[in-house]
Every structure is written in C-alpha cells, then in structure tokens.
Coordinates of C-alpha atoms and ligand atoms in Angstrom, one line a residue:
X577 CA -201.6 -185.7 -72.4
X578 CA -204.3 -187.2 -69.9
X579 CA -203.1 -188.7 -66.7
X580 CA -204.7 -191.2 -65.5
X581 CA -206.1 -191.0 -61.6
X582 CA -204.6 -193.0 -59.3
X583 CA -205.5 -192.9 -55.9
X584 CA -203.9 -195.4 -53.2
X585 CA -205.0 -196.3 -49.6
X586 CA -202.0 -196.7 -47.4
X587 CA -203.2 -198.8 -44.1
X588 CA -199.7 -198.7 -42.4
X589 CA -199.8 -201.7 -40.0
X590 CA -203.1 -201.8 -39.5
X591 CA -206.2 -204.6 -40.2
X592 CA -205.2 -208.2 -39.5
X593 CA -205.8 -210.2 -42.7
X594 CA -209.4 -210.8 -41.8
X595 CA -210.0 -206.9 -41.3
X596 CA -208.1 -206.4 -44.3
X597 CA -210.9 -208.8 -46.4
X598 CA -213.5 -206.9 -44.9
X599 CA -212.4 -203.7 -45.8
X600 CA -211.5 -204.5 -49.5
X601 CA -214.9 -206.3 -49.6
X602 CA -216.6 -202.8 -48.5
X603 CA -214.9 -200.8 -50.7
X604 CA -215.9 -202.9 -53.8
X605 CA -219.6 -202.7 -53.3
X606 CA -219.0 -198.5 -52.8
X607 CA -217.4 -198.9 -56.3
X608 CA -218.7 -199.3 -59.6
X609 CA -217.0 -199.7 -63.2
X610 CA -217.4 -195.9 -64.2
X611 CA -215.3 -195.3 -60.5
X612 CA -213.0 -197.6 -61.9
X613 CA -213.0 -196.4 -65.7
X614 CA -211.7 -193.1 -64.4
X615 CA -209.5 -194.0 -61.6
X616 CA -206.8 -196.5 -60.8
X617 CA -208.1 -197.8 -57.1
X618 CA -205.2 -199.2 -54.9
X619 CA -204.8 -200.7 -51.8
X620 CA -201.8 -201.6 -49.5
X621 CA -202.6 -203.6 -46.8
X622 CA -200.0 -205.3 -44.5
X623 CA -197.4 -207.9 -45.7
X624 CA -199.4 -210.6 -43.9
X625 CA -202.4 -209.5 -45.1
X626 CA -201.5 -209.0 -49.3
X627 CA -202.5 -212.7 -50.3
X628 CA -205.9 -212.6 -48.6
X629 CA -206.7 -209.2 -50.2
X630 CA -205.4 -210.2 -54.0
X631 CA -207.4 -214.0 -53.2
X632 CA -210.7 -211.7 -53.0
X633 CA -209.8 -209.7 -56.2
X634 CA -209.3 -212.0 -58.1
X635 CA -212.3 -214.8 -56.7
X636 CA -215.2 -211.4 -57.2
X637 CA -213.0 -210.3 -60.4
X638 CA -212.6 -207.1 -58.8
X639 CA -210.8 -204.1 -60.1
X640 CA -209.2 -202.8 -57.3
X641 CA -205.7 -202.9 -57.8
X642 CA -203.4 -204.2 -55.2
X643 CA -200.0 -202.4 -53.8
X644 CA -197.7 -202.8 -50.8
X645 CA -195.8 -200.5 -48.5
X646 CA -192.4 -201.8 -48.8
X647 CA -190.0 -203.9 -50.1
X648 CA -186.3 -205.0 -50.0
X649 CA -184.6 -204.5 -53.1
X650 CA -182.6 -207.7 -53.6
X651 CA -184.5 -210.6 -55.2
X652 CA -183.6 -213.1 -52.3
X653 CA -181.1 -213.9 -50.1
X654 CA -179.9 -213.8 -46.3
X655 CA -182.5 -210.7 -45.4
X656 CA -184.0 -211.9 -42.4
X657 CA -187.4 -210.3 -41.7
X658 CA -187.4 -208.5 -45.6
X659 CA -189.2 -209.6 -48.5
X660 CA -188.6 -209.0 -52.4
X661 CA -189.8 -207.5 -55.1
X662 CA -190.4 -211.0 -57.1
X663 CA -192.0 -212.3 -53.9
X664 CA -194.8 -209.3 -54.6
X665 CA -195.4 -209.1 -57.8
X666 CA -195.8 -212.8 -58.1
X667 CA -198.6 -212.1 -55.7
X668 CA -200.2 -209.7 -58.1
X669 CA -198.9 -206.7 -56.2
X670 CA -198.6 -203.7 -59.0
X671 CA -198.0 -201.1 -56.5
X672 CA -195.2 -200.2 -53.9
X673 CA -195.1 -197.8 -51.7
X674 CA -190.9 -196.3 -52.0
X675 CA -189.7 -194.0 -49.3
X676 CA -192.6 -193.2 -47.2
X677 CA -191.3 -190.8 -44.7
X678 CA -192.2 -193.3 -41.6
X679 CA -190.2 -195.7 -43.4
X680 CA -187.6 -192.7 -43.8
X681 CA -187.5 -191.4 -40.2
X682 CA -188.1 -194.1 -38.4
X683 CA -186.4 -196.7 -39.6
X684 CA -183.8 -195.0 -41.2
X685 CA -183.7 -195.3 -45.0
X686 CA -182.0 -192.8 -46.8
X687 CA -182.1 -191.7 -49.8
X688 CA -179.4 -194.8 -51.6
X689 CA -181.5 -197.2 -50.1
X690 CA -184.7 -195.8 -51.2
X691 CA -183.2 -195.1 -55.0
X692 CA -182.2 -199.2 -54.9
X693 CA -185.8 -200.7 -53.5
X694 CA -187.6 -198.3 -56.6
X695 CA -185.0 -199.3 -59.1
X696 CA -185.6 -203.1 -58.1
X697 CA -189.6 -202.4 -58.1
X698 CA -189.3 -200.9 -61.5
X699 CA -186.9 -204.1 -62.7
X700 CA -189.5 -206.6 -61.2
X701 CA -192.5 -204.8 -63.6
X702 CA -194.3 -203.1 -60.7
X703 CA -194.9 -199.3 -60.5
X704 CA -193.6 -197.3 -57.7
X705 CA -195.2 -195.0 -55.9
X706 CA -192.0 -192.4 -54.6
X707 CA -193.7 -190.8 -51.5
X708 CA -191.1 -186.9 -50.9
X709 CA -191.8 -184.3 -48.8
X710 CA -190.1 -181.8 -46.3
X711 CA -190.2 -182.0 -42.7
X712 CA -191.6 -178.5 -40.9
X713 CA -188.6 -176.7 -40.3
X714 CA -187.4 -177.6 -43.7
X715 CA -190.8 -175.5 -44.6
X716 CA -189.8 -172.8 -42.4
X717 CA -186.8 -172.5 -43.7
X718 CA -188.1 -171.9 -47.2
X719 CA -186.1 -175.4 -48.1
X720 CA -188.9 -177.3 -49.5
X721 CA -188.5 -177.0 -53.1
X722 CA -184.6 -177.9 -52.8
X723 CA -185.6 -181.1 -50.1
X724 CA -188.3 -182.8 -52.5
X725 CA -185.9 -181.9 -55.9
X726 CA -183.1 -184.0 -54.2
X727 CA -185.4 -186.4 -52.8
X728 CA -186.9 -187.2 -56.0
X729 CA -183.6 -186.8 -58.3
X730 CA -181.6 -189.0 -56.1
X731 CA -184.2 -191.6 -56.6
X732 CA -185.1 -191.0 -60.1
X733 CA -181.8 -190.7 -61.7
X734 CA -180.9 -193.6 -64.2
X735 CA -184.5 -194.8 -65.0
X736 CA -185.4 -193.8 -68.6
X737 CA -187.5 -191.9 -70.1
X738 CA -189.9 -194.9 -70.7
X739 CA -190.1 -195.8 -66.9
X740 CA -190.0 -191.8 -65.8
X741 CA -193.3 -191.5 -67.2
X742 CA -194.4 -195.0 -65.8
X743 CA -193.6 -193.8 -62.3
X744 CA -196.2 -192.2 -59.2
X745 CA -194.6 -189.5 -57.3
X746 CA -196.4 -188.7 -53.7
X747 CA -195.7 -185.2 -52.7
X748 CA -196.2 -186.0 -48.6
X749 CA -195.6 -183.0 -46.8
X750 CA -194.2 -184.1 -42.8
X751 CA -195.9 -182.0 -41.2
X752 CA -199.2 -183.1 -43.1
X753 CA -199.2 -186.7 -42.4
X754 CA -201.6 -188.1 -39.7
X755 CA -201.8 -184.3 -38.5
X756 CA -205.3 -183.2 -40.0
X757 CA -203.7 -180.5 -41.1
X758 CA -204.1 -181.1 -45.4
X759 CA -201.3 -178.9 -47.3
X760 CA -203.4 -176.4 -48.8
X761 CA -203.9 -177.3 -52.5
X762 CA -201.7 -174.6 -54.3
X763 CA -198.6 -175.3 -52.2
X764 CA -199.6 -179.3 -52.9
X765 CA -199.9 -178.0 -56.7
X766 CA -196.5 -175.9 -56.8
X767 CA -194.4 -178.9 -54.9
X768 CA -196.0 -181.3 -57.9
X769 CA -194.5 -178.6 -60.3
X770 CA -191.3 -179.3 -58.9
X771 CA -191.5 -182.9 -58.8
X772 CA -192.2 -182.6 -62.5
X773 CA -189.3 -180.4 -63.5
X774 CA -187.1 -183.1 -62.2
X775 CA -188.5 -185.8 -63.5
X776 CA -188.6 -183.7 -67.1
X777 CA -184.8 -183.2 -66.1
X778 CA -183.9 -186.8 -66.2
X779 CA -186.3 -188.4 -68.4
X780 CA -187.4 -185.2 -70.6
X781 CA -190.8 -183.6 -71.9
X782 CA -193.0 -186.9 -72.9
X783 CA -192.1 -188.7 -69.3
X784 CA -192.9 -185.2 -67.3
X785 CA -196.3 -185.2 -68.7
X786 CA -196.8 -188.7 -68.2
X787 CA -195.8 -189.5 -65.0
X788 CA -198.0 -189.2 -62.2
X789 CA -197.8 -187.0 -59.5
X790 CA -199.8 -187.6 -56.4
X791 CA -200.6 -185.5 -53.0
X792 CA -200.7 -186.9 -49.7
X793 CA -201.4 -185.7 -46.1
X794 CA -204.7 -185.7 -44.3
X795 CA -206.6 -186.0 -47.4
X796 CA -210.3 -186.9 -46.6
X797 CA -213.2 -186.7 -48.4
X798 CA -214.1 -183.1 -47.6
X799 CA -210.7 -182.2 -49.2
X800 CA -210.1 -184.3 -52.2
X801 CA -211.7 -182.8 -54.8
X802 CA -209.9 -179.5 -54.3
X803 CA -206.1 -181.6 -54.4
X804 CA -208.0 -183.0 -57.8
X805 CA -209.2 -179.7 -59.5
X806 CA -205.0 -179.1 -59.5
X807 CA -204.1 -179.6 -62.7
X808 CA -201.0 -180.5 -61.1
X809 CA -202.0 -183.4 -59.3
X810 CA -203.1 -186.4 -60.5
X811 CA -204.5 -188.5 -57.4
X812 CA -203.4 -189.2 -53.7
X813 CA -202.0 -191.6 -50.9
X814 CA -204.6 -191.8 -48.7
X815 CA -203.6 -193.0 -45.3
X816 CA -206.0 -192.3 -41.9
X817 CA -209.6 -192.1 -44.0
X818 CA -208.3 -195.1 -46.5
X819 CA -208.9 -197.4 -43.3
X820 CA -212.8 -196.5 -43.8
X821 CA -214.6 -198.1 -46.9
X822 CA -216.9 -195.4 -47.0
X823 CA -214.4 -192.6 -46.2
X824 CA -212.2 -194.2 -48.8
X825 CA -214.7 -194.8 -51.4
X826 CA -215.8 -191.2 -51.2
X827 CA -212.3 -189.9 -51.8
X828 CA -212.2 -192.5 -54.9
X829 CA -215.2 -190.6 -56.2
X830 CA -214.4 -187.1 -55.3
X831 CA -216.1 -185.7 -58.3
X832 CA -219.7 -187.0 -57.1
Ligands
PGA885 P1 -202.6 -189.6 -43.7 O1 -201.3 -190.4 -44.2 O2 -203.6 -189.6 -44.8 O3 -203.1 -190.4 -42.5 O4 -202.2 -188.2 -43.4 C1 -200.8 -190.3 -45.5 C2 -199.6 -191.1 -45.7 O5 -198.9 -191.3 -44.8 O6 -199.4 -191.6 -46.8

C-alpha cells in the first residue's frame, strides 16, 4: 500500500484575505506538477479569507488543494458566529482541520464535540484532518500512548472501514506546537504506530494501511525530510513556517 503525501499549512488567524492571496500565489510559482504528482498540497487560511484563496485556484487552475481549520457540525441553524460543513465544501474546501489542540484548550472542545464536527465533515464528502497529541505532563507521565489512543478512538469510532482509510490523522505533540522544539522523529514515528492500531481496531487491516497519518509540531524545512523518511508518517500540518511561501514550499519538497 502507498500512501499518498499530504502535507497541510495551518495559518491559524493569520493573513487578511489579501495576504492570504498573496501567499497562495507564492507558493504556486515554488511549485511545479512533479511537487504536486507526489504530494497532496493544502492550505487553511482563515474563514474570511477561504473564497479569495479557492477564487485564485481555480482562475490559475492551480493544484493546491484548499482546507479549513474548523467547522460546526450541524448543517445550519441558530449557531451564531459558526459555520457548516455544507457552507465549506460548497466553497471547494476538501480539508478540515478536527480537533486542533488550540481549538481543544482554548476553546474548550472535547472530545464528543470533536467526534460530531469529523463525523459531519466526513458526511458532507470532505476529509478530516484529526489533529491528537498529549500535553507535557501527560508525556512525563508516560501517558502518551493511552492520551492519543482515546483521543483518536473516541473520534474515530462508528466510521467504516471505507472512510477509516479516507481519513488524515495529525499526531501534534502540546509541547511541540509553536515551541521550536520538533518531536524527535522516532517518538513522532511510534505515536503514528499507535494511531494506526486504533484506526486498524475500528476499521481493520486495509483502512490502517490506508489512512494517513501525519506529524505536526515545529516542523520546518530543516526537519521535514527526517519526519518523511518515517515509514510511519505520511506528511505534516505545518503551522509557523506554512505562513512563509518559501519556508512552506521547501517543506512541500523535502526530498530536493
Ligand atoms: P507549528 O504549528 O508548526 O507552528 O508548531 C503546528 C500546528 O499547530 O498545527
């Protein structure tokens, strides 16, 4: 089985839709079709900045593929300030971002609500990208396998075997994200082994070698390609260096 690469810039609230052209602009002309031919290239911007971003892929026919970095998981309805999964992929978003840990710790989505927004992305034809990982003490306390096995079970559990092996898994360490301090590549590798037992639990053999399972946490270009000689790991969510065309571009090409 061949996985696919997938690698995903994650620009948090940053770039007003203006910047956010810009950016994707830059990135294409880093690009070219062998880049894409071995990688899926994604990019969440901003809510406010998604219809800009998919009006220049699809005006320069580009193949940069677009995602976004939440989502409620109702269709429509009284949800002041939310927006749905029908309202994103009729913008020609493919990608959404489930259960980032900001979206976790800071505004205070649990695990039930993350399991509903990716059941509602995977309803609405869009692939989810499940971001996991353990906070630092959880790491100290030699918890980390048992913290990113619930973590992904609780949102996993009732999708079939079909849509298991349709599915991106981030393994985002806490500690790792925004620090500069990457997870070293074997501990990234041996999280994504755990990630893939469970999905292999629920949706059996074929969908565990299928889905994709992705590393994120202070990856930058100087680090990628040791995250992607992992056999383990199958691409990243890129957020800091994804801001930078040129940073990003390089991490899209981390074999060069
Ligand atoms: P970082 O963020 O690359 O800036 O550490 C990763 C993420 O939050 O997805």
């Amino acid at each position: 089985m061949t996985r696919r690469d997938l690698i995903a810039g994650n620009w948090k609230m940053n770039a007003t839709h203006l910047e956010a052209i810009q950016m994707v602009q830059k990135l294409s002309y880093r690009l070219d079709p062998a880049d894409h031919e071995r990688v899926d290239v994604v990019v969440c911007p901003a809510f406010t900045a998604l219809r800009s971003v998919q009006t220049v892929i699809e005006a320069d026919h580009l193949r940069i593929q677009l995602g976004a970095q939440n989502v409620h998981w109702e269709e429509s309805g009284p949800y002041t300030g939310e927006v749905s999964p029908l309202m994103l992929s009729r913008l020609g978003v493919r990608f959404v971002i489930v259960g980032h840990s900001e979206r976790r710790q800071v505004f205070g989505e649990d695990d039930t609500v993350v399991a509903r927004k990716l059941k509602a992305v995977v309803a609405t034809g869009m692939t989810p990208i499940l971001a996991v990982g353990e906070t630092l003490d959880q790491r100290d306390r030699g918890e980390t396998d048992e913290v990113i096995g619930a973590q992904a079970r609780t949102a996993l559990r009732g999708l079939d075997a079909d849509q298991l092996g349709r599915m991106a898994v981030a393994y985002e360490p806490i500690w790792a994200i925004g620090t500069g301090h990457n997870a070293d590549p074997d501990t990234a590798a041996a999280a994504a082994l755990v990630i893939r037992a469970v999905v292999s639990e629920l949706g059996g053999l074929e969908a565990a070698a299928a889905a994709r399972i992705l590393y994120g946490g202070s990856v930058n270009p100087g680090n990628i390609s040791a995250f992607m000689a992992k056999r383990e790991i199958d691409g990243a969510l890129v957020g800091g260096a994804s801001l930078d065309p040129d940073q990003f571009a390089a991490i899209v090409r981390y074999w060069v």
